[in-house]
């Protein structure tokens, strides 16, 4: 007697890996994929973010590919819905899981925006704190960064190119000052209203050095200045 895969299992088997999908779309080539996968292993950064950092892929194509691969609907950030959503998804959860609350869908489920699909464990936790099922939608990575800045009260001060400035946590990981696992562990105890700025918290927590924070902040400043001249 054979165990036949479920419909969900068959669907999963049909889905291409992200890299294969992007190659099939001719968004990247095989050599770029091979190099990016090596970078992915070395930096612990997701493949999509590696490709973005290399300049081999644009955010819109990545978001479309992740939406296609995961069968999750694409969306666009609406900052006016963030404050309302915060009553259902605490800021520390939004930061920890890199999501943004964004109103409700036609069935009354909470909508959360993500740059990549949530893992099952993360989804269960978000549904627990929000009090019911949630609907995931895919947005660009820069929209997540912009949303976080709005939630932290910087929204009115954002310049047009501010969305191109990488988040501090991503920079610290990319620069090798902290592993993704260590960063995620620290986020589990981080409370924005109690701990303030995340960089200063990471130093006080002992996760990074003050020098590492300074280097990452200077990199953010250079990225901001470069964006102002493009």
mmCIF file of C-alpha atoms in Angstrom:
data_model
loop_
_atom_site.group_PDB
_atom_site.id
_atom_site.type_symbol
_atom_site.label_atom_id
_atom_site.label_comp_id
_atom_site.label_asym_id
_atom_site.label_seq_id
_atom_site.Cartn_x
_atom_site.Cartn_y
_atom_site.Cartn_z
ATOM 1 C CA UNK A 1 0.000 0.000 0.000
ATOM 2 C CA UNK A 2 1.343 3.412 -0.980
ATOM 3 C CA UNK A 3 1.146 6.652 0.982
ATOM 4 C CA UNK A 4 0.017 9.238 -1.526
ATOM 5 C CA UNK A 5 0.999 12.864 -0.893
ATOM 6 C CA UNK A 6 -1.718 15.307 0.025
ATOM 7 C CA UNK A 7 -2.838 18.059 -2.338
ATOM 8 C CA UNK A 8 -0.781 20.483 -0.260
ATOM 9 C CA UNK A 9 2.226 18.197 -0.571
ATOM 10 C CA UNK A 10 1.856 17.985 -4.335
ATOM 11 C CA UNK A 11 1.578 21.753 -4.538
ATOM 12 C CA UNK A 12 4.761 22.099 -2.491
ATOM 13 C CA UNK A 13 6.618 19.700 -4.795
ATOM 14 C CA UNK A 14 5.516 21.697 -7.830
ATOM 15 C CA UNK A 15 6.850 24.922 -6.431
ATOM 16 C CA UNK A 16 10.272 25.864 -7.621
ATOM 17 C CA UNK A 17 12.952 27.003 -5.263
ATOM 18 C CA UNK A 18 13.341 30.766 -5.335
ATOM 19 C CA UNK A 19 16.670 30.680 -7.155
ATOM 20 C CA UNK A 20 15.390 28.269 -9.798
ATOM 21 C CA UNK A 21 12.299 30.400 -10.272
ATOM 22 C CA UNK A 22 14.327 33.574 -10.782
ATOM 23 C CA UNK A 23 16.578 31.819 -13.294
ATOM 24 C CA UNK A 24 13.536 30.516 -15.182
ATOM 25 C CA UNK A 25 12.219 34.090 -15.301
ATOM 26 C CA UNK A 26 15.642 35.190 -16.618
ATOM 27 C CA UNK A 27 15.833 37.644 -13.714
ATOM 28 C CA UNK A 28 19.269 36.238 -12.834
ATOM 29 C CA UNK A 29 21.622 33.755 -14.476
ATOM 30 C CA UNK A 30 23.075 30.474 -13.214
ATOM 31 C CA UNK A 31 26.452 31.998 -12.313
ATOM 32 C CA UNK A 32 24.799 34.732 -10.262
ATOM 33 C CA UNK A 33 22.660 32.164 -8.470
ATOM 34 C CA UNK A 34 25.689 30.026 -7.619
ATOM 35 C CA UNK A 35 27.597 33.008 -6.208
ATOM 36 C CA UNK A 36 24.554 34.254 -4.292
ATOM 37 C CA UNK A 37 24.009 30.836 -2.725
ATOM 38 C CA UNK A 38 27.619 30.829 -1.534
ATOM 39 C CA UNK A 39 27.077 34.305 -0.054
ATOM 40 C CA UNK A 40 23.869 33.072 1.553
ATOM 41 C CA UNK A 41 25.736 30.347 3.427
ATOM 42 C CA UNK A 42 28.528 32.689 4.497
ATOM 43 C CA UNK A 43 26.363 35.618 5.605
ATOM 44 C CA UNK A 44 23.254 33.791 6.909
ATOM 45 C CA UNK A 45 21.203 36.278 4.895
ATOM 46 C CA UNK A 46 18.215 35.054 2.844
ATOM 47 C CA UNK A 47 18.942 34.447 -0.827
ATOM 48 C CA UNK A 48 16.680 37.263 -1.967
ATOM 49 C CA UNK A 49 18.423 39.791 0.247
ATOM 50 C CA UNK A 50 21.820 38.608 -1.018
ATOM 51 C CA UNK A 51 20.706 39.142 -4.607
ATOM 52 C CA UNK A 52 19.433 42.619 -3.740
ATOM 53 C CA UNK A 53 22.704 43.524 -2.023
ATOM 54 C CA UNK A 54 24.654 42.312 -5.054
ATOM 55 C CA UNK A 55 22.561 44.520 -7.306
ATOM 56 C CA UNK A 56 21.517 41.532 -9.405
ATOM 57 C CA UNK A 57 17.834 41.759 -8.578
ATOM 58 C CA UNK A 58 15.347 44.541 -7.930
ATOM 59 C CA UNK A 59 12.881 44.532 -5.052
ATOM 60 C CA UNK A 60 9.793 44.403 -7.225
ATOM 61 C CA UNK A 61 10.922 41.251 -9.036
ATOM 62 C CA UNK A 62 11.848 39.607 -5.738
ATOM 63 C CA UNK A 63 8.462 40.424 -4.224
ATOM 64 C CA UNK A 64 6.659 39.125 -7.317
ATOM 65 C CA UNK A 65 8.694 35.906 -7.232
ATOM 66 C CA UNK A 66 8.023 35.308 -3.528
ATOM 67 C CA UNK A 67 4.335 36.026 -4.068
ATOM 68 C CA UNK A 68 4.211 33.575 -6.991
ATOM 69 C CA UNK A 69 6.185 30.911 -5.128
ATOM 70 C CA UNK A 70 4.148 31.127 -1.913
ATOM 71 C CA UNK A 71 0.794 31.826 -3.586
ATOM 72 C CA UNK A 72 0.362 34.836 -1.315
ATOM 73 C CA UNK A 73 -1.181 38.033 -2.637
ATOM 74 C CA UNK A 74 0.992 41.073 -3.364
ATOM 75 C CA UNK A 75 0.199 44.289 -1.534
ATOM 76 C CA UNK A 76 1.466 47.826 -1.001
ATOM 77 C CA UNK A 77 2.129 49.464 2.350
ATOM 78 C CA UNK A 78 -0.500 51.954 3.522
ATOM 79 C CA UNK A 79 1.093 53.869 6.451
ATOM 80 C CA UNK A 80 -2.313 55.178 7.543
ATOM 81 C CA UNK A 81 -3.310 51.646 8.611
ATOM 82 C CA UNK A 82 -0.243 51.006 10.785
ATOM 83 C CA UNK A 83 -1.426 52.712 13.975
ATOM 84 C CA UNK A 84 -4.712 50.828 13.904
ATOM 85 C CA UNK A 85 -2.903 47.544 13.369
ATOM 86 C CA UNK A 86 -0.567 48.093 16.306
ATOM 87 C CA UNK A 87 -3.417 47.396 18.694
ATOM 88 C CA UNK A 88 -3.474 43.821 17.372
ATOM 89 C CA UNK A 89 0.225 43.147 16.703
ATOM 90 C CA UNK A 90 2.641 44.555 19.324
ATOM 91 C CA UNK A 91 5.640 46.439 17.975
ATOM 92 C CA UNK A 92 8.116 43.923 19.407
ATOM 93 C CA UNK A 93 6.382 41.140 17.465
ATOM 94 C CA UNK A 94 6.373 43.209 14.302
ATOM 95 C CA UNK A 95 10.122 43.794 14.648
ATOM 96 C CA UNK A 96 10.920 40.218 15.651
ATOM 97 C CA UNK A 97 9.080 38.678 12.705
ATOM 98 C CA UNK A 98 9.614 41.535 10.211
ATOM 99 C CA UNK A 99 5.920 42.095 9.591
ATOM 100 C CA UNK A 100 3.576 45.071 9.494
ATOM 101 C CA UNK A 101 -0.080 45.061 10.607
ATOM 102 C CA UNK A 102 -2.359 46.387 7.898
ATOM 103 C CA UNK A 103 -6.094 46.358 8.625
ATOM 104 C CA UNK A 104 -8.392 43.422 7.835
ATOM 105 C CA UNK A 105 -9.428 41.487 4.738
ATOM 106 C CA UNK A 106 -12.971 40.923 3.428
ATOM 107 C CA UNK A 107 -13.409 37.981 5.829
ATOM 108 C CA UNK A 108 -12.390 40.039 8.851
ATOM 109 C CA UNK A 109 -8.956 38.418 9.261
ATOM 110 C CA UNK A 110 -6.037 40.597 10.310
ATOM 111 C CA UNK A 111 -3.683 41.393 7.435
ATOM 112 C CA UNK A 112 0.061 41.306 8.018
ATOM 113 C CA UNK A 113 2.574 42.443 5.429
ATOM 114 C CA UNK A 114 5.847 40.547 5.074
ATOM 115 C CA UNK A 115 8.784 40.636 2.677
ATOM 116 C CA UNK A 116 8.848 36.823 2.739
ATOM 117 C CA UNK A 117 6.335 34.221 3.969
ATOM 118 C CA UNK A 118 6.282 33.542 7.699
ATOM 119 C CA UNK A 119 7.435 30.202 9.058
ATOM 120 C CA UNK A 120 4.670 28.112 10.641
ATOM 121 C CA UNK A 121 5.862 28.783 14.196
ATOM 122 C CA UNK A 122 6.003 32.531 13.603
ATOM 123 C CA UNK A 123 2.557 32.524 12.003
ATOM 124 C CA UNK A 124 1.079 30.696 14.994
ATOM 125 C CA UNK A 125 2.605 33.238 17.376
ATOM 126 C CA UNK A 126 1.237 36.176 15.371
ATOM 127 C CA UNK A 127 -2.201 34.583 15.328
ATOM 128 C CA UNK A 128 -1.962 34.055 19.081
ATOM 129 C CA UNK A 129 -1.177 37.683 19.903
ATOM 130 C CA UNK A 130 -3.635 39.059 17.351
ATOM 131 C CA UNK A 131 -6.441 36.870 18.653
ATOM 132 C CA UNK A 132 -7.297 34.973 15.484
ATOM 133 C CA UNK A 133 -6.325 33.930 11.957
ATOM 134 C CA UNK A 134 -4.237 36.333 9.900
ATOM 135 C CA UNK A 135 -3.772 36.822 6.185
ATOM 136 C CA UNK A 136 -0.231 37.268 4.896
ATOM 137 C CA UNK A 137 0.551 39.529 1.968
ATOM 138 C CA UNK A 138 3.887 40.149 0.298
ATOM 139 C CA UNK A 139 5.485 43.594 0.026
ATOM 140 C CA UNK A 140 8.922 44.897 -0.905
ATOM 141 C CA UNK A 141 11.710 44.769 1.679
ATOM 142 C CA UNK A 142 11.993 48.565 1.654
ATOM 143 C CA UNK A 143 8.310 48.858 2.578
ATOM 144 C CA UNK A 144 8.972 46.837 5.729
ATOM 145 C CA UNK A 145 11.835 49.191 6.619
ATOM 146 C CA UNK A 146 9.645 52.221 5.924
ATOM 147 C CA UNK A 147 6.827 50.791 8.035
ATOM 148 C CA UNK A 148 9.136 50.231 10.995
ATOM 149 C CA UNK A 149 10.283 53.837 10.812
ATOM 150 C CA UNK A 150 6.680 55.025 10.789
ATOM 151 C CA UNK A 151 5.889 52.830 13.788
ATOM 152 C CA UNK A 152 8.867 54.269 15.646
ATOM 153 C CA UNK A 153 7.605 57.797 14.987
ATOM 154 C CA UNK A 154 9.938 58.754 12.150
ATOM 155 C CA UNK A 155 7.346 58.580 9.399
ATOM 156 C CA UNK A 156 6.769 62.289 9.001
ATOM 157 C CA UNK A 157 10.502 62.890 8.686
ATOM 158 C CA UNK A 158 11.122 60.328 5.944
ATOM 159 C CA UNK A 159 12.788 61.618 2.820
ATOM 160 C CA UNK A 160 11.955 59.990 -0.545
ATOM 161 C CA UNK A 161 15.209 57.977 -0.566
ATOM 162 C CA UNK A 162 14.969 56.958 3.084
ATOM 163 C CA UNK A 163 13.365 53.705 1.998
ATOM 164 C CA UNK A 164 16.704 52.636 0.486
ATOM 165 C CA UNK A 165 18.485 52.786 3.841
ATOM 166 C CA UNK A 166 18.966 49.236 5.201
ATOM 167 C CA UNK A 167 17.701 48.357 8.658
ATOM 168 C CA UNK A 168 20.308 48.327 11.403
ATOM 169 C CA UNK A 169 19.839 44.657 12.247
ATOM 170 C CA UNK A 170 20.352 43.605 8.639
ATOM 171 C CA UNK A 171 23.536 45.658 8.448
ATOM 172 C CA UNK A 172 24.957 44.196 11.648
ATOM 173 C CA UNK A 173 24.405 40.690 10.288
ATOM 174 C CA UNK A 174 25.738 41.484 6.821
ATOM 175 C CA UNK A 175 28.831 43.132 8.309
ATOM 176 C CA UNK A 176 29.517 40.033 10.400
ATOM 177 C CA UNK A 177 29.071 41.664 13.812
ATOM 178 C CA UNK A 178 26.331 39.255 14.883
ATOM 179 C CA UNK A 179 24.799 36.042 13.585
ATOM 180 C CA UNK A 180 21.160 35.936 12.585
ATOM 181 C CA UNK A 181 20.429 33.375 15.299
ATOM 182 C CA UNK A 182 21.996 35.598 17.980
ATOM 183 C CA UNK A 183 20.142 38.629 16.670
ATOM 184 C CA UNK A 184 16.833 36.762 16.735
ATOM 185 C CA UNK A 185 17.505 35.532 20.276
ATOM 186 C CA UNK A 186 18.095 39.105 21.443
ATOM 187 C CA UNK A 187 14.874 40.233 19.760
ATOM 188 C CA UNK A 188 12.923 37.797 21.922
ATOM 189 C CA UNK A 189 13.609 39.948 24.987
ATOM 190 C CA UNK A 190 13.631 43.334 23.242
ATOM 191 C CA UNK A 191 10.751 45.647 24.168
ATOM 192 C CA UNK A 192 10.796 48.938 22.221
ATOM 193 C CA UNK A 193 8.875 50.944 24.828
ATOM 194 C CA UNK A 194 11.266 49.779 27.566
ATOM 195 C CA UNK A 195 14.586 49.371 25.756
ATOM 196 C CA UNK A 196 14.510 52.266 23.302
ATOM 197 C CA UNK A 197 16.659 52.168 20.183
ATOM 198 C CA UNK A 198 17.475 48.664 19.076
ATOM 199 C CA UNK A 199 21.172 49.373 18.470
ATOM 200 C CA UNK A 200 21.725 50.692 21.983
ATOM 201 C CA UNK A 201 19.785 47.741 23.360
ATOM 202 C CA UNK A 202 22.021 45.296 21.471
ATOM 203 C CA UNK A 203 25.104 46.903 23.019
ATOM 204 C CA UNK A 204 23.625 46.872 26.539
ATOM 205 C CA UNK A 205 22.490 43.270 26.048
ATOM 206 C CA UNK A 206 26.052 42.323 25.116
ATOM 207 C CA UNK A 207 25.124 41.117 21.644
ATOM 208 C CA UNK A 208 27.398 43.601 19.839
ATOM 209 C CA UNK A 209 30.110 46.085 20.726
ATOM 210 C CA UNK A 210 29.734 49.853 20.713
ATOM 211 C CA UNK A 211 32.226 49.918 17.834
ATOM 212 C CA UNK A 212 30.053 47.556 15.803
ATOM 213 C CA UNK A 213 27.038 49.793 16.372
ATOM 214 C CA UNK A 214 29.001 52.872 15.330
ATOM 215 C CA UNK A 215 30.227 51.183 12.142
ATOM 216 C CA UNK A 216 26.717 50.067 11.184
ATOM 217 C CA UNK A 217 25.217 53.498 11.871
ATOM 218 C CA UNK A 218 27.901 55.158 9.742
ATOM 219 C CA UNK A 219 27.069 52.721 6.937
ATOM 220 C CA UNK A 220 23.408 53.713 7.234
ATOM 221 C CA UNK A 221 24.366 57.379 7.023
ATOM 222 C CA UNK A 222 26.437 56.781 3.891
ATOM 223 C CA UNK A 223 23.545 54.867 2.310
ATOM 224 C CA UNK A 224 21.184 57.735 3.124
ATOM 225 C CA UNK A 225 23.563 60.303 1.652
ATOM 226 C CA UNK A 226 24.089 58.190 -1.467
ATOM 227 C CA UNK A 227 20.325 57.979 -1.930
ATOM 228 C CA UNK A 228 19.991 61.741 -1.754
ATOM 229 C CA UNK A 229 22.345 62.104 -4.720
ATOM 230 C CA UNK A 230 20.677 59.560 -7.010
#
